[in-house]
Short mmCIF file of C-alpha atoms in Angstrom, two decimals:
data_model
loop_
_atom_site.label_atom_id
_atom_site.label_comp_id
_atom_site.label_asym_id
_atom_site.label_seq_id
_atom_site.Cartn_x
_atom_site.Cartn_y
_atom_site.Cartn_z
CA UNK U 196 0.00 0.00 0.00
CA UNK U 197 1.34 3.47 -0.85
CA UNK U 198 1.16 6.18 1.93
CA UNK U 199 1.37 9.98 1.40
CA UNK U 200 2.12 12.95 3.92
CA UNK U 201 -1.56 14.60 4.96
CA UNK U 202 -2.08 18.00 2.95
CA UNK U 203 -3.12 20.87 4.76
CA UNK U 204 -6.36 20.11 2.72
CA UNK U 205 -7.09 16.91 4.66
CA UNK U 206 -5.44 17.94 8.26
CA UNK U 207 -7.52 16.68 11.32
CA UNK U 208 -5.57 18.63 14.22
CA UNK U 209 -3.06 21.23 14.56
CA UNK U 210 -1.97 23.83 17.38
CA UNK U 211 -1.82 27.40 16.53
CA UNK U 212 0.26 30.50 18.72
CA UNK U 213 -0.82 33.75 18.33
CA UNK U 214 -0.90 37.06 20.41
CA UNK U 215 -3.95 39.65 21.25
CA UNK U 216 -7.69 39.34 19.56
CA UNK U 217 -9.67 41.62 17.12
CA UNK U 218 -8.38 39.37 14.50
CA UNK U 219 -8.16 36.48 12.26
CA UNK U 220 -5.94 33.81 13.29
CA UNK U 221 -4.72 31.38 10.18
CA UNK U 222 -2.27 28.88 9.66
CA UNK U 223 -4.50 25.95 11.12
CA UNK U 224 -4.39 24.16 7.76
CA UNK U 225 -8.15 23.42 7.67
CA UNK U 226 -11.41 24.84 8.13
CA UNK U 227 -11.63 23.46 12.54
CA UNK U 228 -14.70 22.68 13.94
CA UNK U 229 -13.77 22.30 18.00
CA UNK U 230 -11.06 25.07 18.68
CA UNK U 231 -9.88 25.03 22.37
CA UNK U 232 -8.55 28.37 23.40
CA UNK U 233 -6.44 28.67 26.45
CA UNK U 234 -4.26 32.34 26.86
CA UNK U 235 -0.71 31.22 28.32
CA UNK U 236 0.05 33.63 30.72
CA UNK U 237 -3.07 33.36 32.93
CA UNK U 238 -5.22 31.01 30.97
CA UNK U 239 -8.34 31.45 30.52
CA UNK U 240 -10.01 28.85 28.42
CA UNK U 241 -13.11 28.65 26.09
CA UNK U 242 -14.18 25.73 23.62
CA UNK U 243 -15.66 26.43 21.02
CA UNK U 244 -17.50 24.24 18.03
CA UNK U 245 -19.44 24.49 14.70
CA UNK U 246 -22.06 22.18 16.05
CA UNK U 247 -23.39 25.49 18.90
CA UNK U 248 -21.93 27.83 16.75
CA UNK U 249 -19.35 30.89 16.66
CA UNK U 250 -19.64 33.11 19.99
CA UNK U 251 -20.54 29.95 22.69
CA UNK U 252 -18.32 28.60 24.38
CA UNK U 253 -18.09 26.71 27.70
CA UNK U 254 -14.54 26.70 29.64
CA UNK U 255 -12.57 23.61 31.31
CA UNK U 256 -11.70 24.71 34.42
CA UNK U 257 -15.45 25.64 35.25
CA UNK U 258 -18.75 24.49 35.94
CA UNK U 259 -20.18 27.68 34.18
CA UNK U 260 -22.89 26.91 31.69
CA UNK U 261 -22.35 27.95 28.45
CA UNK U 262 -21.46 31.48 27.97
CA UNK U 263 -22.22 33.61 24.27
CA UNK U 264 -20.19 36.62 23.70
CA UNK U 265 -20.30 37.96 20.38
CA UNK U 266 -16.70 39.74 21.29
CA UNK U 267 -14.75 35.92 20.96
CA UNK U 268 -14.33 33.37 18.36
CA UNK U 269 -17.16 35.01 15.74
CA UNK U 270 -16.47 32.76 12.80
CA UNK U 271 -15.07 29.48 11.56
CA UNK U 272 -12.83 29.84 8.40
CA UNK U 273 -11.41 27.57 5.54
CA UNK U 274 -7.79 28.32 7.57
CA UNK U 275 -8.69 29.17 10.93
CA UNK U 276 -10.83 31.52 12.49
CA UNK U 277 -11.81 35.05 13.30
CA UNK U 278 -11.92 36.97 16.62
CA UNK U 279 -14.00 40.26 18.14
CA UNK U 280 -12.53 42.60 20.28
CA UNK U 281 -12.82 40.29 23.37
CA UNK U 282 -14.12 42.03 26.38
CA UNK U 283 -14.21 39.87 28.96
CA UNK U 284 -10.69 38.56 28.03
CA UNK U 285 -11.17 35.08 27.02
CA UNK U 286 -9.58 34.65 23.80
CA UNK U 287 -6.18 36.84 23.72
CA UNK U 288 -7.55 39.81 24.85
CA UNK U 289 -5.43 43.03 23.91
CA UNK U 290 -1.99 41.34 23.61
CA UNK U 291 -2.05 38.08 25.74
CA UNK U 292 -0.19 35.13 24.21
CA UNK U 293 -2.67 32.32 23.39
CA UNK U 294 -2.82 28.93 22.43
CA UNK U 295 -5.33 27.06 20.28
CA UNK U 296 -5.91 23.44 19.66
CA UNK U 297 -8.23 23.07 16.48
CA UNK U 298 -9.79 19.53 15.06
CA UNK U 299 -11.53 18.75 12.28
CA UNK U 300 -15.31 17.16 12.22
CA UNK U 301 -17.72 17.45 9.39
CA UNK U 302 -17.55 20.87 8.52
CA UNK U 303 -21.10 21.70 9.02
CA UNK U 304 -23.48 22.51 12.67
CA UNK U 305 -24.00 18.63 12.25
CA UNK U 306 -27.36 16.89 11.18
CA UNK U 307 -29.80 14.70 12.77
CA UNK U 308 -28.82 11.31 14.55
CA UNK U 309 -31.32 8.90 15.69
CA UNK U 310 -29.01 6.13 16.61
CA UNK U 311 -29.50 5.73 20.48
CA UNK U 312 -32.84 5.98 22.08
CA UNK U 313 -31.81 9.89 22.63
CA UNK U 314 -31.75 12.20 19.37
CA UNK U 315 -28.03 14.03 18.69
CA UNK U 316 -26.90 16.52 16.13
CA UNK U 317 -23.54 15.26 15.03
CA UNK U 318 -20.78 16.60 13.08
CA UNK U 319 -18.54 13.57 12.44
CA UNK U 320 -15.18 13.05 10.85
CA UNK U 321 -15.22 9.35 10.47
CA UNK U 322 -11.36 9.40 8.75
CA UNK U 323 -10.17 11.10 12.18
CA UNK U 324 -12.63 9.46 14.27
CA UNK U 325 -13.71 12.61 15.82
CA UNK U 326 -17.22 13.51 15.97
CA UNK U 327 -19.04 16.39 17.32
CA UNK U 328 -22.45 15.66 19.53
CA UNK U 329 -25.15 17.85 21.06
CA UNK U 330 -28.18 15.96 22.69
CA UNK U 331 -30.92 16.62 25.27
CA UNK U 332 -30.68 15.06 28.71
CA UNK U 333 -33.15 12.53 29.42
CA UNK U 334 -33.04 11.34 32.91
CA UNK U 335 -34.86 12.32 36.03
CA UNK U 336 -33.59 9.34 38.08
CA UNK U 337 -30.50 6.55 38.66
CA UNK U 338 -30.63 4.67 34.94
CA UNK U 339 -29.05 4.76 31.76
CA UNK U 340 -29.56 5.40 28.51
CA UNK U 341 -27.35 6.11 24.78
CA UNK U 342 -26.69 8.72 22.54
CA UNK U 343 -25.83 8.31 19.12
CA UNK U 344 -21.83 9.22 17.90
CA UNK U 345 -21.81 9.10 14.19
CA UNK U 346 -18.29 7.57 14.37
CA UNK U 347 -18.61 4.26 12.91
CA UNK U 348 -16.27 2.86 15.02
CA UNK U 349 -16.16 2.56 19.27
CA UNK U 350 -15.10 5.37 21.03
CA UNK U 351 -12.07 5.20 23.43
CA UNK U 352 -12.64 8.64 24.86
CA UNK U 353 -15.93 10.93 25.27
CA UNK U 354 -15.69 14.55 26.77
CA UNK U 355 -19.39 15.62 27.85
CA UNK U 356 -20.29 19.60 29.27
CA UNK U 357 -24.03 20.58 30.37
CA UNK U 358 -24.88 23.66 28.19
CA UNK U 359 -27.11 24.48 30.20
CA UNK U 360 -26.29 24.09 33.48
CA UNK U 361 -23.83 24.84 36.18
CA UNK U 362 -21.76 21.28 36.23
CA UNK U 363 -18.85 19.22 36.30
CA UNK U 364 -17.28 17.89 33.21
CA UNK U 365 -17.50 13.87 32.55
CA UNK U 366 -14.46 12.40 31.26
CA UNK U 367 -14.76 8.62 29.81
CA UNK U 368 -12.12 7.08 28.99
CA UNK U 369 -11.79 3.30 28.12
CA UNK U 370 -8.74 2.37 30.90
CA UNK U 371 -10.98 3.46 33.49
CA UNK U 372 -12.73 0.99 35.80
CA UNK U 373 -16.31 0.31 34.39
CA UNK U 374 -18.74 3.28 35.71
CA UNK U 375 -16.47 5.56 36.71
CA UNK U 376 -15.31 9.30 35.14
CA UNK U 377 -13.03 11.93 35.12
CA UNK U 378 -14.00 15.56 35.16
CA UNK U 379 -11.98 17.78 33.44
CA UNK U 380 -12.42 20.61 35.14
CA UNK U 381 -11.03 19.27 38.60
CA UNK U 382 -7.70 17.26 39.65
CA UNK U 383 -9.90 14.44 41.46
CA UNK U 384 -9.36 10.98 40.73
CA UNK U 385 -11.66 8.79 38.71
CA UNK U 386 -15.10 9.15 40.23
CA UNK U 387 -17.53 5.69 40.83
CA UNK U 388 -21.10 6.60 39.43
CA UNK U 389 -22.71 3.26 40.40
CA UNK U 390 -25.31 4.98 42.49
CA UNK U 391 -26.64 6.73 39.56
CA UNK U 392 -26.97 4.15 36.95
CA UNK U 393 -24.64 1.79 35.54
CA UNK U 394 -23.28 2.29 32.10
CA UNK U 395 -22.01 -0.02 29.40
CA UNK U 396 -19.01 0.77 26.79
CA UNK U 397 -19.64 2.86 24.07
CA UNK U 398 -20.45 1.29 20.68
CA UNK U 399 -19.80 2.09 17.39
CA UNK U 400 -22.84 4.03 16.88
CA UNK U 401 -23.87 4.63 20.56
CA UNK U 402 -22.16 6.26 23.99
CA UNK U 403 -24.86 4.82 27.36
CA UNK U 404 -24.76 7.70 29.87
CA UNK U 405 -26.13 7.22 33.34
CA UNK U 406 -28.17 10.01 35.52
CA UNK U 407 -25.59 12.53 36.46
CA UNK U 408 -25.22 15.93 36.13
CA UNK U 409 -22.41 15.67 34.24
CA UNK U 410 -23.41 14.22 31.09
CA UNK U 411 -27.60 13.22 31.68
CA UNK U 412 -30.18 15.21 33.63
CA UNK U 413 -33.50 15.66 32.08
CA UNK U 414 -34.06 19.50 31.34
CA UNK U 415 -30.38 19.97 30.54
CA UNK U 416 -28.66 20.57 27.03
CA UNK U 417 -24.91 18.80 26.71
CA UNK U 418 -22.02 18.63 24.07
CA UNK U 419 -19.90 15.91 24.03
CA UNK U 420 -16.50 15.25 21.98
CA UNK U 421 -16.07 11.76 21.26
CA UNK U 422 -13.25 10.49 19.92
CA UNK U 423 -12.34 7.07 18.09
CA UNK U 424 -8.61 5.82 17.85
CA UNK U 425 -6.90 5.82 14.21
CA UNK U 426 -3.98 4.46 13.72
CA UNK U 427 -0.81 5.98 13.39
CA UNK U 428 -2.95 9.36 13.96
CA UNK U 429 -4.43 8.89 17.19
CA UNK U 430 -4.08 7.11 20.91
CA UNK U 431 -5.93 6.94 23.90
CA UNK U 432 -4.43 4.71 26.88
CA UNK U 433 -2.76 4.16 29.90
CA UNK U 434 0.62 3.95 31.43
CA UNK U 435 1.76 2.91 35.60
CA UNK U 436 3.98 5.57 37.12
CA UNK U 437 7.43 5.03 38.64
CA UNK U 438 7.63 8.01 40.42
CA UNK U 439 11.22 9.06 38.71
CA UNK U 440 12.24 11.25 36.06
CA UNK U 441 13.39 8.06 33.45
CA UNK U 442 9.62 7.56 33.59
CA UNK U 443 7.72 5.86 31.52
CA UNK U 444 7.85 5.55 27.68
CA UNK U 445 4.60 5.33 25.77
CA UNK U 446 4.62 3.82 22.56
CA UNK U 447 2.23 5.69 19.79
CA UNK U 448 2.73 4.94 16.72
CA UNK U 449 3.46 8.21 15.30
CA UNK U 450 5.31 11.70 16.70
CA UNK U 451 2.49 13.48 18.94
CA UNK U 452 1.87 17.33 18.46
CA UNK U 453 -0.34 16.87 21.66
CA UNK U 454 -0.68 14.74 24.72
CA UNK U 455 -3.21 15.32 27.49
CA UNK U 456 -2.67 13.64 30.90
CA UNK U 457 -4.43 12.75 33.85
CA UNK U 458 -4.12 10.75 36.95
CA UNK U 459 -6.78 8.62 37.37
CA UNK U 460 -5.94 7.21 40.64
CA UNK U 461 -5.10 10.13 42.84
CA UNK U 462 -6.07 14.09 42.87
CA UNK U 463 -3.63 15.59 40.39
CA UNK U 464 -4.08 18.68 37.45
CA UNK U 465 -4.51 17.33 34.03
CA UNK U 466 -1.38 18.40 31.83
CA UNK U 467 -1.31 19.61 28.12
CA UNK U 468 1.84 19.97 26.42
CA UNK U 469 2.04 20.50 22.79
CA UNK U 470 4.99 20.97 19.97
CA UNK U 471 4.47 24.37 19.44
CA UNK U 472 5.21 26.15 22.72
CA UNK U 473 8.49 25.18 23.71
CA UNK U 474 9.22 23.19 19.83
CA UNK U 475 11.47 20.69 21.00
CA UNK U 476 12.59 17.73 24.06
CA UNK U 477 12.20 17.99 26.73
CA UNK U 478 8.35 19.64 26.37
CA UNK U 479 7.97 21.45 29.75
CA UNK U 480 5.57 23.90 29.18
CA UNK U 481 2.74 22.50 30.29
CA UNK U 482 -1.02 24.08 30.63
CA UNK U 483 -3.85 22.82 33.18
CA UNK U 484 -7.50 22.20 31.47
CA UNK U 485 -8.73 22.55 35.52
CA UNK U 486 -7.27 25.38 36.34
CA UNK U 487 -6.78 29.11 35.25
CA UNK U 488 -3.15 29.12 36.18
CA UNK U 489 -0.22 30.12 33.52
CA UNK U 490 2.23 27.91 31.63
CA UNK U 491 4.71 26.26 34.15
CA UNK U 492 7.66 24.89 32.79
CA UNK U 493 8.17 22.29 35.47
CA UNK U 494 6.30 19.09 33.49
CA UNK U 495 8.74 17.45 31.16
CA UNK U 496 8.24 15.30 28.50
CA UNK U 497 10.18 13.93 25.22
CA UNK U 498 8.17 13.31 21.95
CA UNK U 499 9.88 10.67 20.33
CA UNK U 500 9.45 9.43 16.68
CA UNK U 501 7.05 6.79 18.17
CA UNK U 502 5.81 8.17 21.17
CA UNK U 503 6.41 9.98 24.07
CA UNK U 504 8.60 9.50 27.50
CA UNK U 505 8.36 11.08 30.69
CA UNK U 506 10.83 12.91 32.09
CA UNK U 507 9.73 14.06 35.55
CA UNK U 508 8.89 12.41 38.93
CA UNK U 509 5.40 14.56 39.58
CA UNK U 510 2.58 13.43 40.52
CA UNK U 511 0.60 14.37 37.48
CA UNK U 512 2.98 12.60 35.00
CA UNK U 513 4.85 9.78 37.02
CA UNK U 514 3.46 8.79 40.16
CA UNK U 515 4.60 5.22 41.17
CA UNK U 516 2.35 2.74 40.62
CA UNK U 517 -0.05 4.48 40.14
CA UNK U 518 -2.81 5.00 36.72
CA UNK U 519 -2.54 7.53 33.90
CA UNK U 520 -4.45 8.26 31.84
CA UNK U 521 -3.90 9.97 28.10
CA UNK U 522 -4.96 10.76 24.68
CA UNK U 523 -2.16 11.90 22.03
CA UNK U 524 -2.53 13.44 18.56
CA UNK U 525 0.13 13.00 15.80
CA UNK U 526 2.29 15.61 14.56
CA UNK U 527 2.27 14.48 10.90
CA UNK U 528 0.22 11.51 10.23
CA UNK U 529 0.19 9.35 7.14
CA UNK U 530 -2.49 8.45 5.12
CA UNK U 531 -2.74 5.06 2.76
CA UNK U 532 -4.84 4.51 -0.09
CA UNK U 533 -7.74 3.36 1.57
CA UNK U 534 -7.97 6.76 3.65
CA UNK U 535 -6.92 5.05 7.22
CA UNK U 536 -4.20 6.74 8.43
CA UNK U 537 -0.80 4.42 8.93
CA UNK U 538 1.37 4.19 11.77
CA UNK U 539 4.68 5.67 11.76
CA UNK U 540 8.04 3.76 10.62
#
């Protein structure tokens, strides 16, 4: 089988720097349809999708419902996107520096999914295996019930916000133990949700939520990112700590532009580090989805040519014998003839 380089045509993730808002910011390679925004000096962060539109956006270190400000992220465009003035200082306001993570889904606000016994609207990349899902909460008591994807293929992670309402994020993740979560916005370990429902793995057309706050409460509007592994473009998985700094390696498949971490056994931040902010080994500069803190350059990290490797004793990264948690994008996938991306050599 032949293999060729992704074009900026066909790109499914990159990481963009920029400085300030009023502005359009380009060079993402593709038109993105979930942009993550997080300013590097005191980071604030605001998501943003095609599926709710330009000017909503709900933030990871908060419970906050979703907020619309017609002074952010106003449009989506073929290379990036365009900014307002920013008043409330969310996006890069007058000269902050500013990070953005940008995916690619479908392109559109998403169209109708009747898959699980509750209705989505889905924007789905299927090459990617990233798809884009808004739904209305269902449940007024302990039970379960699913939610259609559009992915084609089983989901190994699922990030789920109420719109609506003032609650936690819900992490799942396939390496944790069966009914439990993350939440993104807070450093606790991974949270047993027995009491409210039990709920089965995803499928390859449906997610089962149970009745929490977090992801299913009748009355409630949510978003969820879901995200299916493709190889040699995409991992989600776990490592064991050994509490040193020759820490674990993690074999990929491919040279990540991103890796998210998370502790899953003990209260630690989640870590971001990406290869645009500090551009080569060790990666230190790491940003916390849970908090509103700056860049700290005390979380290190090598990206190899077929992975990545830990080079810290924290907590957050390395804690011996202990569960982590992770989901890693590649920095320049490959794509064969039959459209699957192709691990790297």
């Amino acid at each position: 089988m032949a293999y060729t380089t992704i074009n900026k045509s066909t790109d499914y993730f990159n990481t963009v720097l920029y400085s300030g808002a009023n502005k359009s910011v380009t060079g993402v390679g593709f038109q993105p349809d979930w942009v993550w925004i997080k300013q590097r000096n005191n980071a604030s962060s605001a998501l943003f999708d095609a599926v709710r539109g330009a000017t909503k956006f709900v933030e990871s270190n908060s419970t906050n419902a979703e907020v619309t400000d017609a002074t952010t992220l106003t449009a989506f465009g073929s290379d990036g996107f365009t900014l307002g003035a920013d008043s409330s200082g969310y996006v890069g306001g007058s000269s902050q520096a500013t990070v953005a993570w940008n995916w690619k889904a479908g392109n559109s606000s998403g169209s109708a999914n009747t898959d699980g016994a509750v209705s989505s609207t889905v924007s789905v990349n299927t090459t990617a295996g990233f798809s884009i899902v808004s739904y209305a909460g269902s449940l007024s008591s302990a039970g379960s019930t699913t939610v259609g994807h559009g992915l084609g293929a089983v989901p190994q992670l699922i990030i789920a916000k109420s719109r609506t309402a003032g609650e936690n994020w819900a992490v799942y993740h396939k390496d944790l133990t069966a009914n439990y979560l993350l939440q993104l916005n807070t450093t606790s370990a991974q949270i047993n949700t027995t009491s409210e429902g039990s709920f089965s793995a995803p499928t390859s057309s449906v997610f089962t939520t149970n009745y929490r706050g977090e992801w299913n409460n009748t009355g409630q509007n949510y978003i969820a990112y879901c995200f299916a592994e493709k190889k040699g473009f995409s991992k989600f998985g776990s490592y064991t700590g050994n509490g040193n700094a020759n820490g674990a390696f993690i074999y990929t498949g491919f040279k990540p532009a991103f890796v998210m971490v998370k502790n899953a056994s003990s209260t630690n931040h989640w870590i971001v580090l990406d290869n645009k902010r500090e551009g080569y080994n060790p990666q230190k500069y790491a940003l916390f989805p849970n908090q509103t803190n700056a860049e700290t350059g005390d979380y290190l990290i090598d990206f190899t040519s077929s992975g990545f490797k830990v080079r810290t004793a924290t907590g957050a990264l390395s804690e011996n014998g202990e569960t982590l948690i992770y989901m890693a994008f590649a920095e320049a996938p490959l794509v064969g003839s039959n459209n699957v991306p192709a691990t790297a050599r």
